Short mmCIF file of C-alpha atoms in Angstrom, two decimals:
data_model
loop_
_atom_site.label_atom_id
_atom_site.label_comp_id
_atom_site.label_asym_id
_atom_site.label_seq_id
_atom_site.Cartn_x
_atom_site.Cartn_y
_atom_site.Cartn_z
CA MET A 201 -31.59 10.32 18.39
CA GLN A 202 -33.27 7.99 15.72
CA THR A 203 -32.56 10.57 12.85
CA ARG A 204 -29.05 11.10 14.31
CA ARG A 205 -28.37 7.63 14.08
CA ALA A 206 -29.75 6.92 10.85
CA ILE A 207 -27.53 9.91 9.65
CA LEU A 208 -24.41 8.31 11.32
CA ARG A 209 -25.11 5.28 9.53
CA ALA A 210 -25.84 6.55 6.17
CA ALA A 211 -23.00 8.73 6.38
CA ALA A 212 -20.57 5.53 7.70
CA GLU A 213 -21.98 3.45 4.53
CA ALA A 214 -20.60 6.19 2.27
CA PHE A 215 -17.24 6.74 4.05
CA ASP A 216 -16.66 3.38 4.19
CA GLU A 217 -17.01 2.67 0.45
CA TYR A 218 -15.62 6.02 -0.83
CA GLY A 219 -13.71 7.56 1.84
CA TYR A 220 -13.94 11.42 2.92
CA ALA A 221 -13.18 13.19 -0.19
CA GLY A 222 -15.47 10.73 -2.10
CA ALA A 223 -18.29 10.74 -0.05
CA SER A 224 -20.70 14.06 -0.75
CA ILE A 225 -23.07 15.61 1.36
CA ASN A 226 -25.94 14.64 -1.26
CA LEU A 227 -25.08 10.88 -1.29
CA ILE A 228 -25.29 10.70 2.36
CA LEU A 229 -28.51 12.50 2.21
CA LYS A 230 -29.80 10.49 -0.38
CA ARG A 231 -29.03 7.25 1.44
CA ALA A 232 -30.70 8.37 4.77
CA GLY A 233 -33.85 9.37 2.88
CA LEU A 234 -33.23 13.06 4.68
CA THR A 235 -33.38 16.90 3.51
CA THR A 236 -30.26 19.29 4.17
CA GLY A 237 -31.99 20.74 7.19
CA ALA A 238 -32.50 17.72 9.33
CA LEU A 239 -28.46 16.75 8.62
CA TYR A 240 -27.37 20.30 9.84
CA PHE A 241 -29.76 20.07 12.78
CA HIS A 242 -27.60 17.49 14.05
CA PHE A 243 -24.03 18.11 12.45
CA ASP A 244 -22.18 21.45 11.81
CA SER A 245 -20.46 20.18 8.43
CA LYS A 246 -19.22 17.08 6.85
CA GLU A 247 -15.99 17.09 8.86
CA ASP A 248 -18.28 17.29 12.21
CA LEU A 249 -20.16 14.05 10.67
CA ALA A 250 -16.87 12.25 9.92
CA HIS A 251 -15.30 12.98 13.51
CA ALA A 252 -18.69 11.66 15.12
CA VAL A 253 -18.11 8.44 12.72
CA MET A 254 -14.61 8.16 14.20
CA ASN A 255 -15.65 8.39 17.49
CA ALA A 256 -18.47 6.00 17.69
CA GLN A 257 -15.98 3.06 17.87
CA PRO A 258 -15.89 1.67 21.50
CA ASP A 259 -19.93 1.77 22.06
CA LEU A 260 -20.13 -0.56 19.26
CA ILE A 261 -18.06 -2.79 21.21
CA VAL A 262 -17.58 -2.34 24.88
CA PRO A 263 -21.40 -2.47 26.01
CA ARG A 264 -21.89 -6.30 24.93
CA LEU A 265 -19.27 -7.54 27.21
CA GLN A 266 -19.66 -8.80 30.93
CA SER A 267 -15.92 -9.83 31.55
CA GLN A 268 -13.27 -8.56 33.51
CA GLY A 269 -9.78 -7.77 33.86
CA LEU A 270 -7.24 -9.21 31.21
CA GLN A 271 -10.13 -11.18 29.83
CA ARG A 272 -12.19 -8.45 29.25
CA LEU A 273 -9.24 -6.59 27.29
CA VAL A 274 -8.73 -10.01 25.23
CA ASP A 275 -12.43 -9.95 24.72
CA ILE A 276 -12.90 -6.37 23.64
CA THR A 277 -10.12 -6.90 20.56
CA LEU A 278 -11.64 -10.43 19.63
CA LEU A 279 -15.00 -8.78 19.33
CA TRP A 280 -13.89 -5.71 17.68
CA SER A 281 -12.07 -8.11 15.25
CA HIS A 282 -15.28 -9.80 14.25
CA MET A 283 -17.34 -6.31 14.37
CA LEU A 284 -14.62 -4.95 11.86
CA GLN A 285 -15.67 -7.43 9.04
CA VAL A 286 -19.56 -6.95 9.50
CA ASP A 287 -20.37 -3.56 10.71
CA PRO A 288 -19.73 -0.57 8.06
CA LEU A 289 -20.12 1.89 11.18
CA LEU A 290 -16.97 0.65 12.82
CA ARG A 291 -15.03 0.18 9.34
CA ALA A 292 -15.88 3.63 8.15
CA ALA A 293 -14.60 4.98 11.83
CA VAL A 294 -11.38 2.75 11.16
CA ARG A 295 -10.62 4.12 7.70
CA LEU A 296 -11.69 8.10 8.48
CA THR A 297 -9.39 7.64 11.80
CA GLY A 298 -6.53 6.18 9.43
CA GLU A 299 -6.99 8.69 6.56
CA GLN A 300 -6.97 12.24 8.51
CA ALA A 301 -3.92 13.55 6.58
CA SER A 302 -6.45 13.54 3.65
CA MET A 303 -9.13 15.40 5.36
CA GLY A 304 -6.66 17.88 6.48
CA THR A 305 -7.42 16.77 10.43
CA ARG A 306 -5.33 15.53 13.32
CA ASP A 307 -7.51 13.97 15.70
CA ALA A 308 -6.02 11.42 18.53
CA THR A 309 -9.33 10.93 20.23
CA PRO A 310 -10.22 7.90 18.46
CA TYR A 311 -7.26 6.33 19.65
CA GLN A 312 -7.33 8.01 22.97
CA SER A 313 -10.96 6.68 23.68
CA TRP A 314 -9.50 3.22 23.15
CA VAL A 315 -6.49 3.36 25.43
CA MET A 316 -8.75 4.76 28.12
CA ILE A 317 -11.20 1.87 27.80
CA MET A 318 -8.09 -0.69 27.80
CA SER A 319 -6.30 0.93 30.54
CA GLU A 320 -9.24 0.67 32.73
CA CYS A 321 -9.52 -2.92 32.01
CA LEU A 322 -5.77 -3.60 32.68
CA ARG A 323 -5.90 -1.49 36.21
CA ASP A 324 -8.52 -3.80 37.11
CA ALA A 325 -6.12 -6.65 36.03
CA GLN A 326 -3.52 -5.01 38.08
CA ASP A 327 -5.50 -4.90 41.21
CA ALA A 328 -6.54 -8.63 40.62
CA ASN A 329 -2.80 -9.31 40.77
CA GLU A 330 -3.23 -10.50 36.96
CA LEU A 331 -0.57 -8.32 35.59
CA GLN A 332 3.56 -8.93 36.10
CA ALA A 333 5.45 -6.55 38.30
CA GLY A 334 6.57 -3.31 36.18
CA VAL A 335 3.64 -3.71 33.62
CA SER A 336 2.03 -0.31 33.15
CA PRO A 337 -1.63 -0.31 32.45
CA ASP A 338 -1.51 2.87 30.64
CA GLU A 339 1.84 1.94 28.38
CA LEU A 340 -0.02 -1.54 27.65
CA GLY A 341 -3.44 -0.02 26.65
CA GLU A 342 -1.61 2.31 24.28
CA PHE A 343 0.50 -0.35 22.92
CA VAL A 344 -2.69 -2.80 22.38
CA THR A 345 -4.31 -0.20 20.77
CA GLU A 346 -1.46 0.78 18.34
CA ALA A 347 -0.83 -3.25 17.61
CA CYS A 348 -4.75 -3.65 16.75
CA THR A 349 -4.59 -0.11 14.44
CA GLY A 350 -1.74 -2.10 12.66
CA MET A 351 -3.33 -5.23 12.49
CA GLN A 352 -6.26 -4.37 10.88
CA MET A 353 -4.55 -2.40 8.00
CA PHE A 354 -2.56 -5.31 7.28
CA SER A 355 -5.15 -7.80 7.08
CA ALA A 356 -7.52 -5.05 5.10
CA VAL A 357 -5.02 -5.35 2.03
CA ALA A 358 -3.98 -8.80 2.87
CA SER A 359 -7.27 -10.59 3.22
CA GLY A 360 -10.08 -7.95 3.20
CA ARG A 361 -9.93 -8.66 6.90
CA ASP A 362 -11.13 -12.39 6.79
CA ASP A 363 -7.81 -13.03 8.88
CA LEU A 364 -8.04 -10.45 11.61
CA SER A 365 -9.49 -12.58 14.36
CA GLU A 366 -6.57 -15.06 13.80
CA ARG A 367 -4.08 -12.12 13.86
CA THR A 368 -5.65 -10.87 16.98
CA MET A 369 -5.06 -14.44 18.73
CA ARG A 370 -1.83 -14.63 17.44
CA MET A 371 -0.99 -10.92 19.50
CA TRP A 372 -2.03 -12.16 22.72
CA ARG A 373 -0.08 -15.65 22.20
CA LEU A 374 3.05 -13.52 21.79
CA LEU A 375 2.04 -10.61 24.33
CA LEU A 376 0.31 -12.33 27.17
CA PRO A 377 3.67 -14.50 28.52
CA GLY A 378 5.41 -11.14 28.89
CA VAL A 379 2.46 -9.35 30.65
CA ALA A 380 0.57 -11.44 32.70
CA VAL A 381 1.35 -13.72 35.52
CA PRO A 382 1.80 -17.40 34.70
CA ALA A 383 -1.66 -18.50 36.46
CA ILE A 384 -3.35 -15.83 34.28
CA VAL A 385 -1.72 -16.62 31.00
CA ALA A 386 -2.94 -20.18 31.60
CA ARG A 387 -6.24 -19.38 32.10
CA THR A 388 -7.26 -16.66 29.76
CA GLU A 389 -9.20 -17.77 27.16
CA VAL A 390 -8.07 -16.74 23.59
CA SER A 391 -9.71 -19.00 21.16
CA HIS A 392 -12.58 -19.12 18.30
CA ASP A 393 -14.76 -20.85 20.92
CA ARG A 394 -14.55 -17.61 23.13
CA LEU A 395 -15.15 -15.39 19.94
CA LYS A 396 -18.10 -17.41 19.21
CA LEU A 397 -19.48 -16.75 22.45
CA LEU A 398 -19.06 -13.56 22.48
CA VAL A 399 -20.50 -13.04 19.30
CA GLY A 400 -23.49 -14.65 20.59
CA MET B 49 19.29 5.25 -11.86
CA GLN B 50 20.21 8.94 -10.82
CA THR B 51 17.11 10.09 -12.86
CA ARG B 52 14.78 6.96 -11.64
CA ARG B 53 16.25 7.92 -7.94
CA ALA B 54 15.30 11.82 -8.66
CA ILE B 55 11.85 10.92 -9.82
CA LEU B 56 11.24 8.96 -6.72
CA ARG B 57 12.37 11.92 -4.58
CA ALA B 58 10.20 14.22 -5.89
CA ALA B 59 7.37 11.82 -5.73
CA ALA B 60 7.90 10.88 -2.44
CA GLU B 61 7.70 14.63 -1.49
CA ALA B 62 4.46 15.69 -3.11
CA PHE B 63 2.75 12.55 -1.86
CA ASP B 64 3.91 13.19 1.29
CA GLU B 65 2.38 16.56 1.45
CA TYR B 66 -0.65 16.07 -0.94
CA GLY B 67 -1.39 12.54 -0.54
CA TYR B 68 -2.00 10.44 -3.80
CA ALA B 69 -5.17 12.01 -5.17
CA GLY B 70 -3.63 15.57 -4.67
CA ALA B 71 -0.15 14.93 -6.25
CA SER B 72 -0.44 15.56 -9.93
CA ILE B 73 1.77 14.38 -12.25
CA ASN B 74 2.99 17.77 -13.48
CA LEU B 75 3.67 18.69 -9.85
CA ILE B 76 6.23 15.75 -9.87
CA LEU B 77 7.93 16.76 -12.95
CA LYS B 78 8.06 20.38 -12.06
CA ARG B 79 9.72 19.48 -8.65
CA ALA B 80 12.02 16.71 -10.51
CA GLY B 81 12.91 19.40 -13.05
CA LEU B 82 12.04 16.60 -15.73
CA THR B 83 10.09 16.22 -19.11
CA THR B 84 7.17 13.56 -19.36
CA GLY B 85 9.28 11.63 -21.32
CA ALA B 86 11.63 10.90 -18.91
CA LEU B 87 9.21 10.12 -16.38
CA TYR B 88 7.31 7.74 -18.61
CA PHE B 89 10.83 5.67 -19.27
CA HIS B 90 10.87 4.98 -15.62
CA PHE B 91 7.61 4.56 -14.81
CA ASP B 92 4.38 3.50 -16.56
CA SER B 93 2.08 5.58 -14.49
CA LYS B 94 1.41 7.71 -11.29
CA GLU B 95 -0.13 4.64 -9.74
CA ASP B 96 3.43 2.60 -11.11
CA LEU B 97 5.15 5.40 -9.17
CA ALA B 98 3.31 5.13 -5.99
CA HIS B 99 3.83 1.14 -5.71
CA ALA B 100 7.57 1.89 -6.27
CA VAL B 101 7.48 4.83 -3.61
CA MET B 102 5.74 2.12 -1.14
CA ASN B 103 8.02 -0.61 -1.62
CA ALA B 104 11.12 1.58 -1.32
CA GLN B 105 11.17 1.55 2.34
CA PRO B 106 13.60 -1.53 3.79
CA ASP B 107 16.33 -0.07 1.60
CA LEU B 108 16.31 2.92 3.28
CA ILE B 109 17.00 1.18 6.70
CA VAL B 110 18.61 -1.72 6.61
CA PRO B 111 21.72 -1.63 4.70
CA ARG B 112 22.99 0.69 7.65
CA LEU B 113 23.10 -1.94 10.34
CA GLN B 114 25.72 -4.41 11.73
CA SER B 115 23.90 -6.23 14.42
CA GLN B 116 22.64 -9.58 14.55
CA GLY B 117 19.58 -11.76 15.82
CA LEU B 118 16.73 -9.94 18.23
CA GLN B 119 19.25 -6.63 18.67
CA ARG B 120 19.25 -6.44 14.78
CA LEU B 121 15.38 -6.34 14.62
CA VAL B 122 15.20 -4.18 17.65
CA ASP B 123 17.69 -1.81 15.54
CA ILE B 124 15.75 -1.79 12.39
CA THR B 125 12.60 -0.19 14.37
CA LEU B 126 14.69 2.16 16.13
CA LEU B 127 16.35 3.38 13.26
CA TRP B 128 13.03 3.37 11.76
CA SER B 129 11.15 5.42 14.01
CA HIS B 130 13.99 8.12 13.35
CA MET B 131 14.30 7.98 9.88
CA LEU B 132 10.34 8.34 9.44
CA GLN B 133 10.81 11.82 11.29
CA VAL B 134 13.39 13.07 8.70
CA ASP B 135 13.17 11.32 5.54
CA PRO B 136 10.02 12.57 3.12
CA LEU B 137 10.74 9.32 0.82
CA LEU B 138 9.99 6.83 3.99
CA ARG B 139 7.29 9.01 4.98
CA ALA B 140 5.49 8.97 1.80
CA ALA B 141 6.12 5.25 1.63
CA VAL B 142 3.97 4.92 4.92
CA ARG B 143 1.36 7.27 3.84
CA LEU B 144 0.64 5.38 0.61
CA THR B 145 0.61 1.90 1.96
CA GLY B 146 -2.22 3.51 4.64
CA GLU B 147 -4.22 5.09 2.10
CA GLN B 148 -4.45 2.26 -0.56
CA ALA B 149 -8.10 2.28 -0.46
CA SER B 150 -8.49 5.92 -1.72
CA MET B 151 -5.91 4.90 -4.25
CA GLY B 152 -8.19 1.61 -5.49
CA THR B 153 -5.23 -0.82 -4.58
CA ARG B 154 -4.81 -3.72 -2.02
CA ASP B 155 -0.78 -4.18 -2.08
CA ALA B 156 0.60 -6.35 0.51
CA THR B 157 3.95 -6.38 -0.49
CA PRO B 158 5.12 -3.03 1.40
CA TYR B 159 4.14 -5.14 4.81
CA GLN B 160 5.33 -8.71 3.69
CA SER B 161 8.90 -6.92 2.58
CA TRP B 162 9.23 -5.94 6.28
CA VAL B 163 7.64 -9.03 7.50
CA MET B 164 10.66 -11.05 5.36
CA ILE B 165 13.47 -8.56 6.62
CA MET B 166 11.95 -9.03 10.57
CA SER B 167 11.56 -12.84 10.23
CA GLU B 168 15.17 -13.42 8.98
CA CYS B 169 16.68 -11.63 12.09
CA LEU B 170 14.50 -13.89 14.05
CA ARG B 171 15.31 -17.07 12.76
CA ASP B 172 18.86 -15.92 13.32
CA ALA B 173 17.74 -15.28 16.69
CA GLN B 174 16.12 -18.50 17.34
CA ASP B 175 19.49 -20.39 15.55
CA ALA B 176 21.59 -18.51 18.54
CA ASN B 177 18.93 -19.33 21.22
CA GLU B 178 17.54 -16.24 21.74
CA LEU B 179 14.29 -16.57 21.58
CA GLN B 180 11.77 -18.66 24.09
CA ALA B 181 10.73 -21.99 23.06
CA GLY B 182 7.52 -21.78 21.04
CA VAL B 183 8.02 -18.27 19.77
CA SER B 184 7.77 -18.27 15.79
CA PRO B 185 9.89 -16.09 13.80
CA ASP B 186 7.42 -15.73 11.15
CA GLU B 187 4.47 -14.92 13.54
CA LEU B 188 6.64 -12.57 15.54
CA GLY B 189 7.80 -10.50 12.28
CA GLU B 190 4.47 -10.24 10.87
CA PHE B 191 3.28 -8.85 14.57
CA VAL B 192 6.14 -6.35 14.86
CA THR B 193 5.29 -5.10 11.39
CA GLU B 194 1.65 -4.37 12.50
CA ALA B 195 2.74 -2.94 15.72
CA CYS B 196 4.95 -0.39 13.94
CA THR B 197 2.21 0.26 11.54
CA GLY B 198 -0.12 1.28 14.69
CA MET B 199 2.41 3.15 16.39
CA GLN B 200 3.39 5.56 13.77
CA MET B 201 -0.35 6.22 12.53
CA PHE B 202 -1.24 6.73 16.28
CA SER B 203 2.09 8.69 16.76
CA ALA B 204 1.36 10.74 13.82
CA VAL B 205 -1.77 12.23 14.96
CA ALA B 206 -0.56 12.73 18.74
CA SER B 207 2.69 14.36 17.98
CA GLY B 208 3.39 14.93 14.47
CA ARG B 209 5.53 11.59 15.39
CA ASP B 210 7.86 13.44 17.90
CA ASP B 211 7.11 10.36 20.29
CA LEU B 212 7.62 7.49 17.93
CA SER B 213 11.11 6.56 19.10
CA GLU B 214 9.72 6.64 22.73
CA ARG B 215 6.79 4.27 21.78
CA THR B 216 9.24 1.92 19.97
CA MET B 217 11.34 1.55 23.07
CA ARG B 218 8.18 0.91 25.12
CA MET B 219 6.99 -1.94 22.46
CA TRP B 220 10.14 -3.98 23.30
CA ARG B 221 9.75 -3.32 27.46
CA LEU B 222 6.46 -4.53 26.86
CA LEU B 223 7.39 -7.45 24.10
CA LEU B 224 11.08 -8.72 25.06
CA PRO B 225 9.93 -10.50 28.33
CA GLY B 226 7.61 -12.51 26.57
CA VAL B 227 9.55 -13.59 23.59
CA ALA B 228 13.36 -13.89 24.51
CA VAL B 229 15.24 -15.68 27.13
CA PRO B 230 16.14 -13.84 30.17
CA ALA B 231 19.78 -13.52 29.47
CA ILE B 232 19.03 -11.61 25.83
CA VAL B 233 16.09 -9.51 27.30
CA ALA B 234 18.89 -8.26 29.94
CA ARG B 235 21.23 -7.85 27.06
CA THR B 236 19.42 -5.97 24.34
CA GLU B 237 20.25 -2.63 24.10
CA VAL B 238 16.71 -0.47 23.66
CA SER B 239 17.64 3.30 24.33
CA HIS B 240 18.15 6.52 23.05
CA ASP B 241 22.15 6.16 23.33
CA ARG B 242 21.54 2.96 21.09
CA LEU B 243 19.47 5.23 18.74
CA LYS B 244 21.91 7.84 18.62
CA LEU B 245 25.18 5.12 17.89
CA LEU B 246 22.84 3.88 14.86
CA VAL B 247 21.99 7.50 13.39
CA GLY B 248 25.78 7.88 13.76
#
C-alpha cells in the first residue's frame, strides 16, 4: 500500500501543477522515484491513475471528524475548504474532476461520493429533528456538493483559494435558516474558531 | 460587428468541442470561413478570443427578461439552465471559464459579471422588501453564481446537462425559504411552466 500511496501522491503533485495532459507518466515516475513496472503493477494507465486521484477525496477529510448531523456536514465543508489550500492530492482531485472534458471522460463518481457522505450526515440530522419539514437529505446533500464545487472554482481564480473558508461560512449563513430548525441554526458552529479546532 | 460575431461563434463551437488547447486558430478560421487578417483585426490572439467568449455569457440571457427582483434572478438561472443545453457559445464560455488552469490564466471577470447582475436583482428585491432581514444582496449574488457553476459541472458529467433545469429548481426550493420573506417564497414561480414561458 505504501508504494501505491507514493504513486498517488506523486501523480497528484504532477496533475495539480500541469493538469492531466501536461503530466506525463515519466514525470510521475521520476517524482515517485519508481520504475514503470511498479506503476503498472498498481495502475493500468494514466487515466486509471487520474480516476484513483479523483476518487481519493473524502478519505482525506471524513476520518478526522467526531461530530454528528448538521454540525458534521458543516465540519466536513470547513475542513475541506482548509485542506484544499494545503493538500496537493485534494487539489489535484478537484482539478481533474473539473477538467474531465479534456480527458475525454465523464465520471460522476467523485461528486456522488460526496453526495453519499453528506446525505448520510443529513439523514442523521433528520432523525435528530434538526431539519425543517420537507427538506430532503438527498437533495440537500447534492446541492451542497454542487455549491462547494462552484465555490472552490470561483475562489481559485479570485484569490488562489485564500478566501475559500470565508465563502464556505457564508454558504452556511445563507443556507442554514432555510433548511434547519431555529434551535439548530442558533447552535451550529460556523466560524474560524471551529475551523481551528478541526485543523487541530 | 457581424464579422466579430461570426468569429466568436466559430471559436465557441471549436472551444466547446475541443477545449482551449485542442481548438487551433486554423480550425476556427476554417469554421468561420475567414482569413487570418480578418481574425487579427478583431482579436489579438487565441487567448484574447477565449476571454471574449468567456465574457459573452450574460448578454445571451439577460436582455430577454422582463421580470423584477427575486423573480428576475430566478428567471435568469432558469433561462441559463436551458440555454446551456442549446447554445454552443454559452457552453464554450462555461467550459473555458472552468479550464483556466490549462490556459495558464486566472480571470475572475466571467464570475464577477454574473455576481453584478444577480446582486442588482437582489438590491431591487431588497428595496421591494422581498428579502429577509440580514440577507446581503452581494453575498447572495456571489453564492448563487457559485452554486450555478457547480450545478452545471455535476450535471454535465451526470446527465450531459439534461437535468440542469431540475437542479436549478431544486436550488431555489432549498434556498428561497431562508432568504426571502414568506409572501415572496409563496409567490415566486420556479417551475417547468415558468421556464417554458421564458424560452417562448
